[in-house]
Amino acid sequence: MGSVGWYPYPVQPRNGAAVAALVLGILSVLAACSVLFFFIGVVLGALALILGLMGRARAKKGRATNGPMALTAVLLGVGGLLLSAAIGVLAVGTLMDEFDAVPLTGAQGTVSRPLGDNGTATYRGGLHVTVSAPKEFTPAAGVRGRTLGERAYRISVTVRNEGDRDIDTTRYHVLAEGGDEAQLDQIWSDTDRVGQGLPATVGPGRSATADFAFSVPQEEQVLDLELAPGWHYDSAYWYFDLRRPGT
């Protein structure tokens, strides 16, 4: 009687790691190309690299048959990581530039040395902001922001761009205070054309003027103005004595 032979079942190749790594590597590169999702590219790239190396190790031991696919996944994972890191550094640098406020070029216009009537604050990059002396006026009926019995003063703000690129003035900031640092209410009136604000941008060689008005108590003698022409510009300051004739 012949001997009985033993035939082992064939071992299935363990190719799953390389396949998953390849998919993650592709997604990592795609995510890295977006400023919004570069951080996802870092995570996916790291996972692709780990699984790709795992797939390579299995292929070398004969436990997997897709070694080239694993190698491709490793390269994609590394590429996704590097690209995500580069995009991240660029995005953070750009964000820091946006938060780095454009400064005044001189001491005039600061809190300790405010400007006066028709004083001009100059910013790096060629931006000039001039504020006229406040003038008392009688607003039209139905204005918003004026307190009954208080005086109304208006000022003109002129923004002049002598630089070589557009100035973004969409998020300007205007604040007026009295001598006791109490904030003065701003007046809005379409009829009087006050409070309508600055335009969105001021191009090179151009200027724009906007009028603002404030409600001032009868006993108030000074008006302190804080103004930033855009959200990424330092504030400049003006001091006005309302006791002077003509104001």
Coordinates of N, CA and C in Angstrom, one line a residue:
M1 N 0.9 -1.2 0.0 CA 0.0 0.0 0.0 C 0.9 1.2 0.0
G2 N 0.6 2.1 -0.9 CA 1.4 3.3 -1.0 C 1.2 4.3 0.1
S3 N 2.2 5.1 0.3 CA 2.1 6.1 1.4 C 1.1 7.2 1.0
V4 N 0.5 7.8 1.9 CA -0.4 8.9 1.7 C 0.3 10.2 1.7
G5 N 0.3 11.0 0.6 CA 1.0 12.2 0.5 C 0.2 13.4 1.2
W6 N 1.0 14.4 1.7 CA 0.4 15.6 2.4 C 0.6 16.8 1.5
Y7 N -0.5 17.4 1.1 CA -0.4 18.6 0.2 C -1.0 19.8 0.9
P8 N -0.1 20.7 1.4 CA -0.6 21.9 2.1 C -1.4 22.8 1.3
Y9 N -2.4 23.5 1.9 CA -3.2 24.5 1.2 C -2.3 25.7 0.8
P10 N -2.5 26.2 -0.4 CA -1.7 27.4 -0.8 C -1.9 28.6 0.1
V11 N -0.9 29.3 0.5 CA -1.0 30.5 1.4 C -1.4 31.7 0.5
Q12 N -2.5 32.3 0.9 CA -2.9 33.5 0.2 C -2.0 34.7 0.4
P13 N -1.6 35.4 -0.6 CA -0.7 36.5 -0.4 C -1.4 37.7 0.4
R14 N -0.6 38.3 1.2 CA -1.1 39.4 2.1 C -0.8 40.7 1.4
N15 N -1.6 41.0 0.4 CA -1.4 42.3 -0.4 C -2.2 43.5 0.1
G16 N -3.0 43.3 1.2 CA -3.8 44.4 1.6 C -3.1 45.7 2.0
A17 N -2.0 45.5 2.7 CA -1.2 46.7 3.2 C -0.8 47.6 2.0
A18 N -0.2 46.9 1.0 CA 0.2 47.7 -0.1 C -0.9 48.4 -0.9
V19 N -2.0 47.7 -1.0 CA -3.2 48.3 -1.7 C -3.7 49.6 -0.9
A20 N -3.8 49.3 0.4 CA -4.3 50.5 1.3 C -3.3 51.6 1.2
A21 N -2.0 51.3 1.2 CA -1.0 52.3 1.2 C -1.0 53.1 -0.1
L22 N -1.3 52.4 -1.2 CA -1.3 53.1 -2.5 C -2.5 54.1 -2.5
V23 N -3.7 53.7 -2.0 CA -4.8 54.5 -2.0 C -4.6 55.8 -1.1
L24 N -4.0 55.5 0.1 CA -3.7 56.6 1.0 C -2.7 57.6 0.4
G25 N -1.7 57.0 -0.3 CA -0.7 57.8 -0.9 C -1.2 58.8 -1.9
I26 N -2.1 58.3 -2.7 CA -2.8 59.1 -3.8 C -3.6 60.2 -3.1
L27 N -4.4 59.8 -2.1 CA -5.2 60.8 -1.4 C -4.3 61.9 -0.7
S28 N -3.2 61.4 -0.2 CA -2.3 62.3 0.5 C -1.8 63.4 -0.4
V29 N -1.4 63.0 -1.6 CA -0.9 64.0 -2.6 C -2.0 65.0 -3.0
L30 N -3.2 64.4 -3.2 CA -4.4 65.3 -3.6 C -4.7 66.3 -2.4
A31 N -4.7 65.8 -1.2 CA -5.0 66.7 -0.1 C -3.9 67.8 0.1
A32 N -2.6 67.4 -0.2 CA -1.5 68.3 0.0 C -1.6 69.5 -1.0
C33 N -2.3 69.3 -2.1 CA -2.4 70.4 -3.1 C -3.4 71.4 -2.7
S34 N -4.1 71.2 -1.6 CA -5.1 72.2 -1.1 C -4.6 72.9 0.2
V35 N -4.7 74.2 0.2 CA -4.3 74.9 1.4 C -5.2 74.6 2.6
L36 N -6.5 74.2 2.3 CA -7.4 74.0 3.4 C -7.2 72.6 4.0
F37 N -6.7 71.6 3.2 CA -6.6 70.2 3.6 C -5.2 69.7 3.7
F38 N -4.2 70.6 3.7 CA -2.8 70.1 3.7 C -2.5 69.3 5.0
F39 N -3.1 69.6 6.1 CA -2.9 68.9 7.3 C -3.4 67.4 7.2
I40 N -4.5 67.2 6.4 CA -4.9 65.9 6.2 C -3.9 65.1 5.4
G41 N -3.3 65.8 4.4 CA -2.2 65.2 3.6 C -1.1 64.7 4.5
V42 N -0.8 65.4 5.6 CA 0.3 64.9 6.4 C -0.1 63.6 7.1
V43 N -1.3 63.5 7.6 CA -1.8 62.2 8.2 C -1.8 61.1 7.2
L44 N -2.4 61.3 6.1 CA -2.6 60.3 5.1 C -1.2 59.9 4.5
G45 N -0.3 60.8 4.3 CA 1.1 60.5 3.9 C 1.8 59.6 4.9
A46 N 1.7 59.9 6.2 CA 2.3 59.1 7.2 C 1.8 57.7 7.2
L47 N 0.5 57.6 7.1 CA -0.1 56.2 7.0 C 0.3 55.5 5.8
A48 N 0.3 56.2 4.6 CA 0.8 55.5 3.4 C 2.2 55.0 3.5
L49 N 3.0 55.8 4.1 CA 4.4 55.4 4.3 C 4.6 54.2 5.2
I50 N 3.8 54.2 6.3 CA 3.9 53.0 7.2 C 3.4 51.8 6.6
L51 N 2.2 51.8 6.0 CA 1.6 50.6 5.3 C 2.5 50.2 4.1
G52 N 3.0 51.2 3.4 CA 3.9 50.8 2.2 C 5.1 50.1 2.6
L53 N 5.7 50.5 3.7 CA 6.9 49.8 4.2 C 6.5 48.4 4.7
M54 N 5.4 48.3 5.3 CA 4.9 47.0 5.8 C 4.7 46.1 4.6
G55 N 4.1 46.6 3.5 CA 3.9 45.8 2.3 C 5.2 45.4 1.7
R56 N 6.2 46.3 1.7 CA 7.5 46.0 1.1 C 8.1 44.8 1.9
A57 N 8.0 44.9 3.3 CA 8.6 43.9 4.1 C 7.9 42.5 3.8
R58 N 6.6 42.5 3.7 CA 5.9 41.3 3.4 C 6.3 40.7 2.0
A59 N 6.5 41.6 1.0 CA 6.9 41.1 -0.3 C 8.3 40.5 -0.3
K60 N 9.2 41.1 0.5 CA 10.6 40.5 0.6 C 10.6 39.1 1.3
K61 N 9.6 38.9 2.2 CA 9.5 37.6 2.8 C 8.7 36.6 2.1
G62 N 8.2 37.0 0.9 CA 7.3 36.1 0.1 C 5.9 36.0 0.6
R63 N 5.5 36.9 1.5 CA 4.1 36.8 2.0 C 3.2 37.7 1.2
A64 N 3.7 38.5 0.3 CA 2.9 39.4 -0.6 C 3.5 39.4 -2.0
T65 N 2.7 39.6 -3.0 CA 3.1 39.6 -4.4 C 3.1 41.0 -5.1
N66 N 2.8 42.0 -4.3 CA 2.7 43.3 -4.9 C 3.8 44.3 -4.4
G67 N 5.0 43.8 -4.4 CA 6.1 44.6 -3.9 C 6.2 46.0 -4.7
P68 N 6.1 46.0 -6.0 CA 6.2 47.3 -6.8 C 5.1 48.3 -6.3
M69 N 3.9 47.7 -6.1 CA 2.8 48.6 -5.6 C 3.2 49.2 -4.3
A70 N 3.8 48.4 -3.4 CA 4.2 48.9 -2.1 C 5.2 50.0 -2.2
L71 N 6.2 49.8 -3.1 CA 7.2 50.8 -3.3 C 6.6 52.1 -3.8
T72 N 5.7 52.0 -4.8 CA 5.0 53.2 -5.3 C 4.2 53.9 -4.2
A73 N 3.6 53.1 -3.3 CA 2.9 53.7 -2.1 C 3.8 54.5 -1.2
V74 N 5.0 53.9 -1.0 CA 6.0 54.6 -0.1 C 6.4 55.9 -0.7
L75 N 6.7 55.9 -2.0 CA 7.1 57.1 -2.7 C 6.0 58.2 -2.7
L76 N 4.7 57.7 -2.9 CA 3.6 58.7 -2.8 C 3.4 59.2 -1.4
G77 N 3.6 58.3 -0.4 CA 3.5 58.8 1.0 C 4.5 59.8 1.3
V78 N 5.8 59.6 0.9 CA 6.8 60.6 1.2 C 6.5 61.9 0.4
G79 N 6.1 61.7 -0.8 CA 5.8 62.9 -1.6 C 4.6 63.7 -1.0
G80 N 3.6 63.0 -0.5 CA 2.5 63.7 0.2 C 2.9 64.4 1.4
L81 N 3.8 63.8 2.2 CA 4.3 64.4 3.4 C 5.1 65.7 3.1
L82 N 6.0 65.6 2.1 CA 6.8 66.7 1.8 C 6.0 67.9 1.2
L83 N 5.1 67.5 0.3 CA 4.2 68.5 -0.3 C 3.3 69.2 0.7
S84 N 2.8 68.4 1.6 CA 1.9 68.9 2.7 C 2.7 69.9 3.6
A85 N 3.9 69.5 3.9 CA 4.8 70.3 4.8 C 5.1 71.7 4.1
A86 N 5.4 71.6 2.8 CA 5.7 72.8 2.0 C 4.5 73.8 2.0
I87 N 3.3 73.2 1.7 CA 2.1 74.0 1.6 C 1.8 74.5 3.0
G88 N 2.0 73.8 4.0 CA 1.7 74.2 5.4 C 2.6 75.4 5.8
V89 N 3.9 75.3 5.5 CA 4.8 76.4 5.8 C 4.4 77.7 5.0
L90 N 4.0 77.5 3.7 CA 3.6 78.6 2.9 C 2.3 79.3 3.5
A91 N 1.3 78.4 3.9 CA 0.1 78.9 4.4 C 0.3 79.7 5.7
V92 N 1.1 79.1 6.6 CA 1.4 79.7 7.9 C 2.1 81.1 7.7
G93 N 3.1 81.1 6.8 CA 3.8 82.3 6.5 C 2.9 83.4 6.0
T94 N 2.0 83.0 5.1 CA 1.0 84.0 4.5 C 0.1 84.5 5.6
L95 N -0.4 83.6 6.5 CA -1.3 84.0 7.6 C -0.5 84.9 8.5
M96 N 0.7 84.7 8.8 CA 1.5 85.5 9.7 C 1.7 86.9 9.1
D97 N 1.9 86.9 7.8 CA 2.0 88.2 7.1 C 0.7 89.0 7.2
E98 N -0.4 88.4 7.2 CA -1.7 89.0 7.2 C -1.9 89.6 8.6
F99 N -1.5 88.9 9.7 CA -1.7 89.3 11.0 C -0.6 90.3 11.5
D100 N 0.5 90.5 10.7 CA 1.5 91.4 11.0 C 1.1 92.8 10.5
A101 N 0.5 93.6 11.4 CA -0.1 94.9 11.0 C 0.9 95.8 10.4
V102 N 0.5 96.5 9.3 CA 1.3 97.5 8.6 C 1.5 98.7 9.6
P103 N 2.7 99.1 9.9 CA 3.0 100.1 10.9 C 3.0 101.5 10.3
L104 N 2.9 102.5 11.1 CA 3.1 103.9 10.7 C 4.6 104.1 10.5
T105 N 4.9 105.0 9.6 CA 6.3 105.3 9.3 C 7.0 106.2 10.2
G106 N 6.3 106.9 11.1 CA 6.8 107.9 12.0 C 6.1 107.9 13.3
A107 N 6.6 108.7 14.3 CA 6.0 108.8 15.6 C 4.7 109.5 15.6
Q108 N 4.5 110.4 14.6 CA 3.2 111.1 14.6 C 2.0 110.2 14.3
G109 N 1.0 110.4 15.0 CA -0.2 109.6 14.8 C -0.3 108.4 15.8
T110 N 0.6 108.4 16.8 CA 0.6 107.3 17.8 C -0.3 107.8 19.0
V111 N -0.5 106.9 19.9 CA -1.3 107.3 21.1 C -0.6 108.5 21.9
S112 N 0.7 108.4 22.0 CA 1.5 109.4 22.7 C 1.7 110.7 22.0
R113 N 1.6 110.6 20.6 CA 1.8 111.8 19.8 C 0.7 111.9 18.7
P114 N -0.5 112.1 19.1 CA -1.6 112.1 18.1 C -1.5 113.3 17.2
L115 N -2.1 113.2 16.0 CA -2.2 114.2 15.0 C -3.3 115.2 15.4
G116 N -3.4 116.3 14.6 CA -4.4 117.3 14.9 C -5.2 117.6 13.6
D117 N -5.7 118.8 13.5 CA -6.5 119.2 12.3 C -5.8 118.9 11.0
N118 N -6.5 118.2 10.1 CA -5.9 117.9 8.8 C -4.6 117.2 8.9
G119 N -4.4 116.5 10.0 CA -3.1 115.7 10.1 C -3.2 114.4 9.3
T120 N -2.0 114.1 8.8 CA -1.9 112.9 7.9 C -1.0 111.8 8.5
A121 N -1.6 110.6 8.6 CA -0.8 109.4 9.1 C -0.3 108.7 7.9
T122 N 1.0 108.4 7.9 CA 1.6 107.7 6.8 C 2.0 106.3 7.2
Y123 N 1.7 105.3 6.3 CA 2.0 103.9 6.6 C 3.0 103.4 5.6
R124 N 3.7 102.4 6.0 CA 4.6 101.7 5.1 C 3.9 101.2 3.9
G125 N 4.5 101.4 2.8 CA 3.8 100.9 1.5 C 3.2 102.1 0.8
G126 N 3.2 103.3 1.3 CA 2.7 104.5 0.6 C 1.3 104.8 0.8
L127 N 0.7 104.4 1.9 CA -0.7 104.7 2.3 C -0.7 106.0 3.2
H128 N -1.5 107.0 2.8 CA -1.6 108.2 3.6 C -3.1 108.4 4.0
V129 N -3.3 108.7 5.3 CA -4.7 108.9 5.8 C -4.7 110.3 6.4
T130 N -5.6 111.1 5.9 CA -5.7 112.5 6.4 C -7.1 112.7 6.9
V131 N -7.2 113.3 8.1 CA -8.5 113.5 8.8 C -8.7 115.0 9.0
S132 N -9.8 115.5 8.5 CA -10.1 117.0 8.6 C -10.5 117.3 10.0
A133 N -10.5 118.6 10.3 CA -11.0 119.1 11.6 C -12.5 118.8 11.7
P134 N -12.9 118.5 12.9 CA -14.4 118.2 13.0 C -15.2 119.5 12.9
K135 N -16.3 119.4 12.3 CA -17.2 120.6 12.1 C -18.6 120.2 12.6
E136 N -19.1 121.2 13.4 CA -20.5 120.9 13.9 C -21.5 121.1 12.8
F137 N -22.5 120.3 12.8 CA -23.5 120.4 11.8 C -24.9 120.0 12.3
T138 N -25.9 120.3 11.6 CA -27.3 119.9 12.0 C -27.7 118.7 11.1
P139 N -27.8 117.5 11.6 CA -28.2 116.4 10.8 C -29.6 116.5 10.3
A140 N -29.9 115.8 9.3 CA -31.3 115.7 8.8 C -32.1 114.9 9.8
A141 N -33.4 115.1 9.7 CA -34.3 114.3 10.6 C -34.2 112.8 10.4
G142 N -34.4 112.1 11.5 CA -34.4 110.6 11.4 C -33.1 110.0 11.2
V143 N -32.0 110.6 11.6 CA -30.7 110.0 11.5 C -30.5 108.9 12.6
R144 N -29.6 108.0 12.4 CA -29.4 106.9 13.3 C -28.1 107.2 14.1
G145 N -28.2 107.0 15.4 CA -27.0 107.2 16.3 C -26.9 108.4 17.1
R146 N -27.7 109.5 16.7 CA -27.6 110.7 17.4 C -28.5 110.7 18.7
T147 N -28.0 111.2 19.8 CA -28.7 111.3 21.0 C -29.3 112.7 21.1
L148 N -30.6 112.7 21.4 CA -31.3 114.0 21.5 C -30.7 114.9 22.5
G149 N -30.4 116.2 22.1 CA -29.8 117.2 22.9 C -28.3 117.3 22.8
E150 N -27.7 116.3 22.1 CA -26.3 116.4 21.9 C -25.9 117.0 20.6
R151 N -24.7 117.5 20.5 CA -24.2 118.1 19.3 C -23.7 117.1 18.3
A152 N -23.7 117.4 17.0 CA -23.3 116.5 16.0 C -22.1 117.1 15.3
Y153 N -21.0 116.3 15.2 CA -19.8 116.7 14.5 C -19.5 115.7 13.4
R154 N -19.0 116.3 12.2 CA -18.6 115.4 11.1 C -17.1 115.7 10.8
I155 N -16.5 114.6 10.3 CA -15.1 114.7 9.9 C -15.0 114.0 8.5
S156 N -14.0 114.4 7.7 CA -13.7 113.8 6.4 C -12.4 113.0 6.5
V157 N -12.5 111.8 6.1 CA -11.3 110.9 6.1 C -10.9 110.7 4.6
T158 N -9.7 111.1 4.2 CA -9.2 110.9 2.9 C -8.0 109.8 2.9
V159 N -8.2 108.8 2.1 CA -7.2 107.7 2.0 C -6.5 107.9 0.6
R160 N -5.2 108.1 0.6 CA -4.5 108.3 -0.6 C -3.4 107.2 -0.7
N161 N -3.4 106.5 -1.9 CA -2.5 105.3 -2.1 C -1.4 105.8 -3.1
E162 N -0.2 105.9 -2.6 CA 0.9 106.2 -3.4 C 1.8 105.0 -3.6
G163 N 1.3 103.9 -3.2 CA 2.1 102.6 -3.4 C 1.9 102.1 -4.8
D164 N 2.3 100.8 -5.0 CA 2.2 100.2 -6.3 C 1.2 99.0 -6.4
R165 N 0.4 98.9 -5.3 CA -0.6 97.8 -5.4 C -1.9 98.3 -4.6
D166 N -3.0 97.6 -4.9 CA -4.3 98.0 -4.3 C -4.2 97.9 -2.7
I167 N -4.9 98.9 -2.1 CA -5.0 98.9 -0.7 C -6.4 98.4 -0.3
D168 N -6.5 97.3 0.5 CA -7.8 96.8 1.0 C -8.3 97.6 2.2
T169 N -9.4 98.3 2.0 CA -10.0 99.1 3.1 C -11.4 98.6 3.5
T170 N -11.6 97.3 3.2 CA -13.0 96.8 3.5 C -13.3 96.7 5.0
R171 N -12.2 96.5 5.8 CA -12.4 96.3 7.2 C -11.7 97.5 8.0
Y172 N -12.1 98.7 7.6 CA -11.6 99.8 8.4 C -12.2 99.9 9.8
H173 N -11.6 100.7 10.6 CA -12.0 100.8 12.0 C -12.0 102.3 12.4
V174 N -13.1 102.8 12.9 CA -13.2 104.2 13.3 C -13.8 104.2 14.7
L175 N -13.2 104.9 15.6 CA -13.7 105.0 17.0 C -13.4 106.4 17.5
A176 N -14.4 107.1 18.1 CA -14.3 108.4 18.7 C -14.6 108.3 20.1
E177 N -13.8 109.1 20.9 CA -14.0 109.1 22.4 C -13.9 110.6 22.8
G178 N -14.6 110.8 24.0 CA -14.5 112.2 24.6 C -13.3 112.2 25.5
G179 N -13.2 113.3 26.2 CA -12.0 113.5 27.1 C -11.9 112.5 28.2
D180 N -13.1 112.0 28.7 CA -13.1 111.0 29.7 C -13.0 109.6 29.2
E181 N -12.6 109.4 27.9 CA -12.5 108.1 27.3 C -13.8 107.4 27.1
A182 N -14.9 108.1 27.2 CA -16.2 107.5 26.9 C -16.4 107.5 25.4
Q183 N -16.8 106.4 24.9 CA -17.0 106.3 23.5 C -18.2 107.1 23.0
L184 N -18.0 107.8 21.9 CA -19.0 108.6 21.3 C -19.8 107.8 20.3
D185 N -21.1 108.0 20.2 CA -21.9 107.3 19.3 C -21.7 107.8 17.9
Q186 N -21.6 106.9 16.9 CA -21.4 107.3 15.5 C -22.8 107.5 14.9
I187 N -22.9 108.5 14.0 CA -24.1 108.9 13.4 C -24.1 108.3 11.9
W188 N -25.2 107.7 11.5 CA -25.4 107.2 10.1 C -26.5 108.0 9.5
S189 N -26.3 108.5 8.3 CA -27.3 109.3 7.6 C -27.1 109.2 6.1
D190 N -28.0 108.6 5.4 CA -27.9 108.6 3.9 C -28.1 110.0 3.4
T191 N -29.0 110.8 4.0 CA -29.3 112.1 3.5 C -28.0 113.0 3.6
D192 N -27.4 112.9 4.8 CA -26.2 113.8 5.0 C -24.9 113.1 4.5
R193 N -25.0 111.9 4.0 CA -23.9 111.2 3.4 C -22.7 111.0 4.4
V194 N -23.1 110.6 5.6 CA -22.1 110.3 6.7 C -22.3 108.8 7.1
G195 N -21.2 108.2 7.4 CA -21.2 106.8 7.9 C -21.3 105.8 6.8
Q196 N -21.2 106.2 5.5 CA -21.3 105.2 4.4 C -20.0 104.4 4.2
G197 N -18.9 104.9 4.8 CA -17.7 104.1 4.8 C -16.8 104.3 3.6
L198 N -15.7 103.7 3.6 CA -14.7 103.7 2.6 C -15.0 102.7 1.5
P199 N -14.5 102.8 0.3 CA -14.7 101.8 -0.7 C -13.9 100.5 -0.4
A200 N -14.2 99.5 -1.1 CA -13.5 98.2 -0.8 C -12.0 98.3 -1.0
T201 N -11.6 98.9 -2.1 CA -10.1 99.0 -2.4 C -9.8 100.4 -2.9
V202 N -8.6 100.8 -2.7 CA -8.1 102.1 -3.3 C -6.9 101.7 -4.1
G203 N -6.9 101.9 -5.4 CA -5.9 101.5 -6.3 C -4.7 102.4 -6.3
P204 N -3.6 102.0 -6.8 CA -2.4 102.8 -6.9 C -2.6 104.2 -7.6
G205 N -2.1 105.3 -7.0 CA -2.3 106.6 -7.5 C -3.7 107.2 -7.3
R206 N -4.5 106.5 -6.6 CA -5.9 106.9 -6.4 C -6.2 107.3 -4.9
S207 N -7.3 108.0 -4.7 CA -7.6 108.4 -3.3 C -9.1 108.2 -3.2
A208 N -9.6 108.2 -1.9 CA -11.0 108.1 -1.6 C -11.3 108.8 -0.3
T209 N -12.5 109.4 -0.3 CA -12.9 110.2 0.9 C -14.2 109.8 1.4
A210 N -14.3 109.7 2.7 CA -15.6 109.3 3.3 C -15.8 110.2 4.5
D211 N -17.0 110.6 4.8 CA -17.4 111.4 6.0 C -18.0 110.5 7.1
F212 N -17.6 110.8 8.3 CA -18.1 110.2 9.5 C -18.6 111.3 10.4
A213 N -19.6 110.9 11.2 CA -20.2 111.9 12.2 C -20.4 111.2 13.5
F214 N -20.3 112.0 14.6 CA -20.5 111.5 15.9 C -21.4 112.4 16.8
S215 N -22.1 111.8 17.7 CA -22.9 112.5 18.6 C -22.1 112.8 19.9
V216 N -22.0 114.2 20.2 CA -21.1 114.6 21.3 C -21.9 115.3 22.3
P217 N -21.8 114.9 23.6 CA -22.5 115.6 24.7 C -22.1 117.1 24.7
Q218 N -23.1 117.9 25.2 CA -22.9 119.4 25.3 C -21.6 119.8 26.1
E219 N -21.4 119.1 27.1 CA -20.3 119.5 28.0 C -18.9 118.9 27.5
E220 N -18.9 118.1 26.5 CA -17.6 117.6 26.0 C -16.8 118.6 25.3
Q221 N -15.5 118.6 25.6 CA -14.6 119.6 25.1 C -13.6 119.1 24.1
V222 N -13.4 117.8 24.0 CA -12.4 117.2 23.1 C -13.0 116.0 22.4
L223 N -12.3 115.7 21.3 CA -12.7 114.5 20.5 C -11.4 113.8 20.2
D224 N -11.3 112.6 20.7 CA -10.1 111.7 20.3 C -10.6 110.7 19.3
L225 N -9.9 110.6 18.2 CA -10.2 109.7 17.1 C -9.2 108.6 16.9
E226 N -9.6 107.4 16.8 CA -8.8 106.3 16.5 C -9.3 105.7 15.2
L227 N -8.3 105.5 14.2 CA -8.7 105.1 12.9 C -7.7 104.1 12.3
A228 N -8.1 103.0 11.8 CA -7.3 102.0 11.1 C -7.9 101.9 9.7
P229 N -7.2 102.1 8.6 CA -7.8 102.1 7.3 C -8.1 100.7 6.8
G230 N -7.6 99.7 7.5 CA -7.9 98.3 7.2 C -7.6 97.4 8.3
W231 N -8.1 96.2 8.3 CA -7.9 95.3 9.5 C -6.5 94.9 9.8
H232 N -5.6 95.0 8.8 CA -4.2 94.6 9.0 C -3.3 95.8 9.0
Y233 N -3.9 97.0 9.4 CA -3.1 98.2 9.6 C -3.1 98.6 11.1
D234 N -2.0 99.2 11.5 CA -2.0 99.7 12.9 C -3.0 100.9 12.9
S235 N -3.5 101.2 14.1 CA -4.4 102.3 14.3 C -3.6 103.6 14.4
A236 N -4.1 104.7 13.9 CA -3.6 106.0 14.0 C -4.5 106.8 14.9
Y237 N -4.0 107.9 15.5 CA -4.8 108.7 16.4 C -4.7 110.2 16.1
W238 N -5.9 110.8 16.4 CA -6.0 112.3 16.2 C -6.6 112.9 17.5
Y239 N -6.2 114.1 17.8 CA -6.8 114.8 19.0 C -7.4 116.1 18.5
F240 N -8.6 116.4 18.8 CA -9.3 117.6 18.4 C -9.8 118.4 19.6
D241 N -9.6 119.7 19.7 CA -10.1 120.5 20.7 C -11.4 121.2 20.2
L242 N -12.5 120.8 20.8 CA -13.8 121.3 20.3 C -14.1 122.7 20.8
R243 N -13.2 123.3 21.6 CA -13.4 124.6 22.1 C -12.9 125.7 21.1
R244 N -12.2 125.2 20.1 CA -11.7 126.2 19.2 C -12.8 126.8 18.3
P245 N -12.7 128.1 18.0 CA -13.7 128.7 17.1 C -13.8 127.9 15.8
G246 N -14.9 127.7 15.3 CA -15.1 127.1 14.0 C -15.4 125.6 14.1
T247 N -15.2 125.0 15.3 CA -15.5 123.6 15.4 C -16.9 123.4 16.0

